[in-house]
Amino acid sequence: MDTTGQGSETKLYTRRWLMLAVNMLMIGMNGAIVTAFTPLMGMFGKVYNVEPIVVNINSILMIFLYVPSNFFFANFMFKKFGVYVTLITGSILNIICLWMRVAIKAEFYVAMAGGFFYGLAQPLILNANAEFASNWFATNERTLATSLGALMGGIGGGAGFALYIPFVNTDEKNPEVSKNEFLNFTFWIAVIFTAIYVVALLIYREKPPIPPTLSAGKVKNSEETGGLGDLFSNTNYLCVLSAFSFIYGSMTTFAQEAGLMVARFGYSAGNTMIVGLLFSGCGLVGSFATAIAIGKTRKYRAGLFTVCMGSLLACLAMTSILETESVGLLYLCGALMGVCVIPILASGIDFACEVSYPVPESIASGAMYAISQIVATIMILVSALVFTDNKPKYQMRWQSIIVATMLLAAMALGALSAVFAKEDLRKSKCDSQSTLKDSQQSFH
């Protein structure tokens, strides 16, 4: 049953929750594609006789491509064709990436080139989320809808850590057996993901017939919504952008490098997998709680600063326990990292869309993701240069400490940026003023 919203020009549809579930599914799969092979990186190099830096460079390529794809390709697609066609394009590119990985049987570097298509696809799928939430949800629901969609990238990434389990035995000593298991893994992941993408796109709808809020309708109908120039001249937006980029960039780096970081201290691929699951599972809980709190209180600035400081303290705890070689403490800190770091998606994206209104959400959120990917690219590149094999054990452990220190420095800069952000909620003000006007007209 549909319910009427703010005045005669707005309406809330019950099926918005189904649309949200489909949106979350596609974002989650996008996250899983990049992390599905992370627990296998150690075995991967031995089976295919390549250095870890080669695999890291491929990961860097996927992240680095986000920036030009976002500012040129994605912005063009959203402006010219809208959310639905853009999502179809992103899904096709991800499917191409998956099937090129299957080609690893014939040629290693052909499979790795699939990362190029994933890099192009990322902003097409991720940037649609904030605009989707604005298209379907009321003012007091937008933070939750945006957060649930955004955090599914992290949740999907965490789930990706476990996808290899039914297919690959990491304890297998025979390289040929390991290679065959890996090939089987790439094939079935490509088949399953392709089928899910097709079904999801058949169900998905870009927006309802009537918008849920007047701000959603105004942005879609106005020619004077602004663009990148307006964003980068908005000091408040830049503060939120900086805080988000340093935390999100650190989160991406940790998700990518966790396997190598803990392996230096004797932890196994299985331990890495559990850390990934705890990181994303607890991140879901933390993000949900953060989104609910911000949705009720509208205290975006306090939420952002709390997440930044919590991330810093959690990373410090993780760094401190690595030397203990305690699996229990590793799992505990992995869970703590998830609770504190992943909620940046709940506190950052919707805040940025609020302070940058009436710039379209796909542009405002896209710039957030793009700059954070630049930060992540730099950090992962540094990590790739730091993590080298054939060193004494104590030197290899220092490699992890160096990378962890880099994460701590980035998180400290994120917390500092959050201090200067101001709570200028332009989109919410537009909705509340419109609601007040409708109420006054009804009264008279």
PDB file of N, CA, C and O in Angstrom, residues 6-10 139 213-218 357 426-442:
ATOM      1  N   GLN A   6       4.778  14.451   1.705  1.00  0.00           N
ATOM      2  CA  GLN A   6       4.725  15.860   2.027  1.00  0.00           C
ATOM      3  C   GLN A   6       3.942  16.640   0.973  1.00  0.00           C
ATOM      4  O   GLN A   6       4.457  17.106  -0.020  1.00  0.00           O
ATOM      5  N   GLY A   7       2.672  16.786   1.149  1.00  0.00           N
ATOM      6  CA  GLY A   7       1.877  17.584   0.228  1.00  0.00           C
ATOM      7  C   GLY A   7       1.451  16.795  -0.979  1.00  0.00           C
ATOM      8  O   GLY A   7       1.796  15.647  -1.179  1.00  0.00           O
ATOM      9  N   SER A   8       0.672  17.428  -1.847  1.00  0.00           N
ATOM     10  CA  SER A   8       0.099  16.758  -2.998  1.00  0.00           C
ATOM     11  C   SER A   8       1.125  16.430  -4.067  1.00  0.00           C
ATOM     12  O   SER A   8       0.864  15.637  -4.956  1.00  0.00           O
ATOM     13  N   GLU A   9       2.320  17.049  -4.009  1.00  0.00           N
ATOM     14  CA  GLU A   9       3.324  16.840  -5.048  1.00  0.00           C
ATOM     15  C   GLU A   9       4.310  15.728  -4.698  1.00  0.00           C
ATOM     16  O   GLU A   9       5.231  15.469  -5.454  1.00  0.00           O
ATOM     17  N   THR A  10       4.161  15.094  -3.584  1.00  0.00           N
ATOM     18  CA  THR A  10       5.099  14.046  -3.169  1.00  0.00           C
ATOM     19  C   THR A  10       4.347  12.800  -2.746  1.00  0.00           C
ATOM     20  O   THR A  10       3.182  12.858  -2.346  1.00  0.00           O
ATOM     21  N   THR A 139      12.770  12.440   3.658  1.00  0.00           N
ATOM     22  CA  THR A 139      13.894  13.120   4.289  1.00  0.00           C
ATOM     23  C   THR A 139      14.462  12.337   5.464  1.00  0.00           C
ATOM     24  O   THR A 139      15.684  12.175   5.579  1.00  0.00           O
ATOM     25  N   THR A 213      10.041  13.628  -2.060  1.00  0.00           N
ATOM     26  CA  THR A 213      10.254  14.948  -1.455  1.00  0.00           C
ATOM     27  C   THR A 213      10.309  15.996  -2.554  1.00  0.00           C
ATOM     28  O   THR A 213      10.596  15.693  -3.715  1.00  0.00           O
ATOM     29  N   LEU A 214      10.064  17.249  -2.179  1.00  0.00           N
ATOM     30  CA  LEU A 214      10.127  18.325  -3.160  1.00  0.00           C
ATOM     31  C   LEU A 214      11.566  18.601  -3.590  1.00  0.00           C
ATOM     32  O   LEU A 214      11.811  19.008  -4.726  1.00  0.00           O
ATOM     33  N   SER A 215      12.547  18.368  -2.701  1.00  0.00           N
ATOM     34  CA  SER A 215      13.941  18.577  -3.096  1.00  0.00           C
ATOM     35  C   SER A 215      14.341  17.605  -4.198  1.00  0.00           C
ATOM     36  O   SER A 215      15.070  17.962  -5.126  1.00  0.00           O
ATOM     37  N   ALA A 216      13.846  16.365  -4.134  1.00  0.00           N
ATOM     38  CA  ALA A 216      14.142  15.388  -5.183  1.00  0.00           C
ATOM     39  C   ALA A 216      13.560  15.845  -6.515  1.00  0.00           C
ATOM     40  O   ALA A 216      14.212  15.790  -7.555  1.00  0.00           O
ATOM     41  N   GLY A 217      12.332  16.310  -6.488  1.00  0.00           N
ATOM     42  CA  GLY A 217      11.696  16.786  -7.710  1.00  0.00           C
ATOM     43  C   GLY A 217      12.358  18.020  -8.269  1.00  0.00           C
ATOM     44  O   GLY A 217      12.541  18.152  -9.478  1.00  0.00           O
ATOM     45  N   LYS A 218      12.775  18.929  -7.397  1.00  0.00           N
ATOM     46  CA  LYS A 218      13.405  20.173  -7.853  1.00  0.00           C
ATOM     47  C   LYS A 218      14.739  19.917  -8.524  1.00  0.00           C
ATOM     48  O   LYS A 218      15.043  20.477  -9.566  1.00  0.00           O
ATOM     49  N   TYR A 357      23.808  20.517  -1.750  1.00  0.00           N
ATOM     50  CA  TYR A 357      22.545  20.721  -2.463  1.00  0.00           C
ATOM     51  C   TYR A 357      22.485  22.157  -3.004  1.00  0.00           C
ATOM     52  O   TYR A 357      22.907  23.087  -2.326  1.00  0.00           O
ATOM     53  N   ARG A 426      21.393  21.812   3.735  1.00  0.00           N
ATOM     54  CA  ARG A 426      20.617  22.554   2.743  1.00  0.00           C
ATOM     55  C   ARG A 426      19.428  21.767   2.208  1.00  0.00           C
ATOM     56  O   ARG A 426      18.345  22.315   2.018  1.00  0.00           O
ATOM     57  N   LYS A 427      19.631  20.487   1.950  1.00  0.00           N
ATOM     58  CA  LYS A 427      18.538  19.689   1.390  1.00  0.00           C
ATOM     59  C   LYS A 427      17.406  19.518   2.399  1.00  0.00           C
ATOM     60  O   LYS A 427      16.226  19.650   2.063  1.00  0.00           O
ATOM     61  N   SER A 428      17.740  19.249   3.638  1.00  0.00           N
ATOM     62  CA  SER A 428      16.722  19.102   4.687  1.00  0.00           C
ATOM     63  C   SER A 428      15.978  20.408   4.908  1.00  0.00           C
ATOM     64  O   SER A 428      14.771  20.419   5.151  1.00  0.00           O
ATOM     65  N   LYS A 429      16.702  21.537   4.818  1.00  0.00           N
ATOM     66  CA  LYS A 429      16.054  22.842   4.967  1.00  0.00           C
ATOM     67  C   LYS A 429      15.043  23.066   3.853  1.00  0.00           C
ATOM     68  O   LYS A 429      13.950  23.583   4.079  1.00  0.00           O
ATOM     69  N   CYS A 430      15.399  22.653   2.631  1.00  0.00           N
ATOM     70  CA  CYS A 430      14.483  22.793   1.505  1.00  0.00           C
ATOM     71  C   CYS A 430      13.212  21.990   1.740  1.00  0.00           C
ATOM     72  O   CYS A 430      12.102  22.485   1.536  1.00  0.00           O
ATOM     73  N   ASP A 431      13.364  20.761   2.208  1.00  0.00           N
ATOM     74  CA  ASP A 431      12.192  19.912   2.454  1.00  0.00           C
ATOM     75  C   ASP A 431      11.335  20.452   3.589  1.00  0.00           C
ATOM     76  O   ASP A 431      10.106  20.460   3.504  1.00  0.00           O
ATOM     77  N   SER A 432      11.975  20.932   4.672  1.00  0.00           N
ATOM     78  CA  SER A 432      11.205  21.431   5.813  1.00  0.00           C
ATOM     79  C   SER A 432      10.484  22.723   5.470  1.00  0.00           C
ATOM     80  O   SER A 432       9.346  22.952   5.893  1.00  0.00           O
ATOM     81  N   GLN A 433      11.115  23.580   4.669  1.00  0.00           N
ATOM     82  CA  GLN A 433      10.461  24.822   4.248  1.00  0.00           C
ATOM     83  C   GLN A 433       9.285  24.544   3.330  1.00  0.00           C
ATOM     84  O   GLN A 433       8.238  25.168   3.423  1.00  0.00           O
ATOM     85  N   SER A 434       9.458  23.550   2.449  1.00  0.00           N
ATOM     86  CA  SER A 434       8.372  23.182   1.552  1.00  0.00           C
ATOM     87  C   SER A 434       7.208  22.585   2.321  1.00  0.00           C
ATOM     88  O   SER A 434       6.042  22.859   2.051  1.00  0.00           O
ATOM     89  N   THR A 435       7.538  21.779   3.326  1.00  0.00           N
ATOM     90  CA  THR A 435       6.491  21.183   4.150  1.00  0.00           C
ATOM     91  C   THR A 435       5.730  22.252   4.922  1.00  0.00           C
ATOM     92  O   THR A 435       4.502  22.225   5.038  1.00  0.00           O
ATOM     93  N   LEU A 436       6.485  23.239   5.475  1.00  0.00           N
ATOM     94  CA  LEU A 436       5.848  24.333   6.220  1.00  0.00           C
ATOM     95  C   LEU A 436       4.915  25.133   5.307  1.00  0.00           C
ATOM     96  O   LEU A 436       3.803  25.488   5.686  1.00  0.00           O
ATOM     97  N   LYS A 437       5.364  25.392   4.094  1.00  0.00           N
ATOM     98  CA  LYS A 437       4.551  26.142   3.146  1.00  0.00           C
ATOM     99  C   LYS A 437       3.270  25.387   2.819  1.00  0.00           C
ATOM    100  O   LYS A 437       2.176  25.961   2.767  1.00  0.00           O
ATOM    101  N   ASP A 438       3.393  24.057   2.590  1.00  0.00           N
ATOM    102  CA  ASP A 438       2.199  23.256   2.300  1.00  0.00           C
ATOM    103  C   ASP A 438       1.220  23.275   3.479  1.00  0.00           C
ATOM    104  O   ASP A 438       0.005  23.365   3.294  1.00  0.00           O
ATOM    105  N   SER A 439       1.757  23.206   4.705  1.00  0.00           N
ATOM    106  CA  SER A 439       0.915  23.206   5.882  1.00  0.00           C
ATOM    107  C   SER A 439       0.167  24.537   6.040  1.00  0.00           C
ATOM    108  O   SER A 439      -1.013  24.568   6.375  1.00  0.00           O
ATOM    109  N   GLN A 440       0.866  25.635   5.774  1.00  0.00           N
ATOM    110  CA  GLN A 440       0.233  26.944   5.878  1.00  0.00           C
ATOM    111  C   GLN A 440      -0.874  27.125   4.839  1.00  0.00           C
ATOM    112  O   GLN A 440      -1.943  27.647   5.128  1.00  0.00           O
ATOM    113  N   GLN A 441      -0.620  26.605   3.629  1.00  0.00           N
ATOM    114  CA  GLN A 441      -1.629  26.696   2.585  1.00  0.00           C
ATOM    115  C   GLN A 441      -2.850  25.867   2.940  1.00  0.00           C
ATOM    116  O   GLN A 441      -3.992  26.270   2.710  1.00  0.00           O
ATOM    117  N   SER A 442      -2.607  24.666   3.531  1.00  0.00           N
ATOM    118  CA  SER A 442      -3.735  23.820   3.920  1.00  0.00           C
ATOM    119  C   SER A 442      -4.545  24.482   5.025  1.00  0.00           C
ATOM    120  O   SER A 442      -5.776  24.394   5.072  1.00  0.00           O
TER     121      SER A 442
END
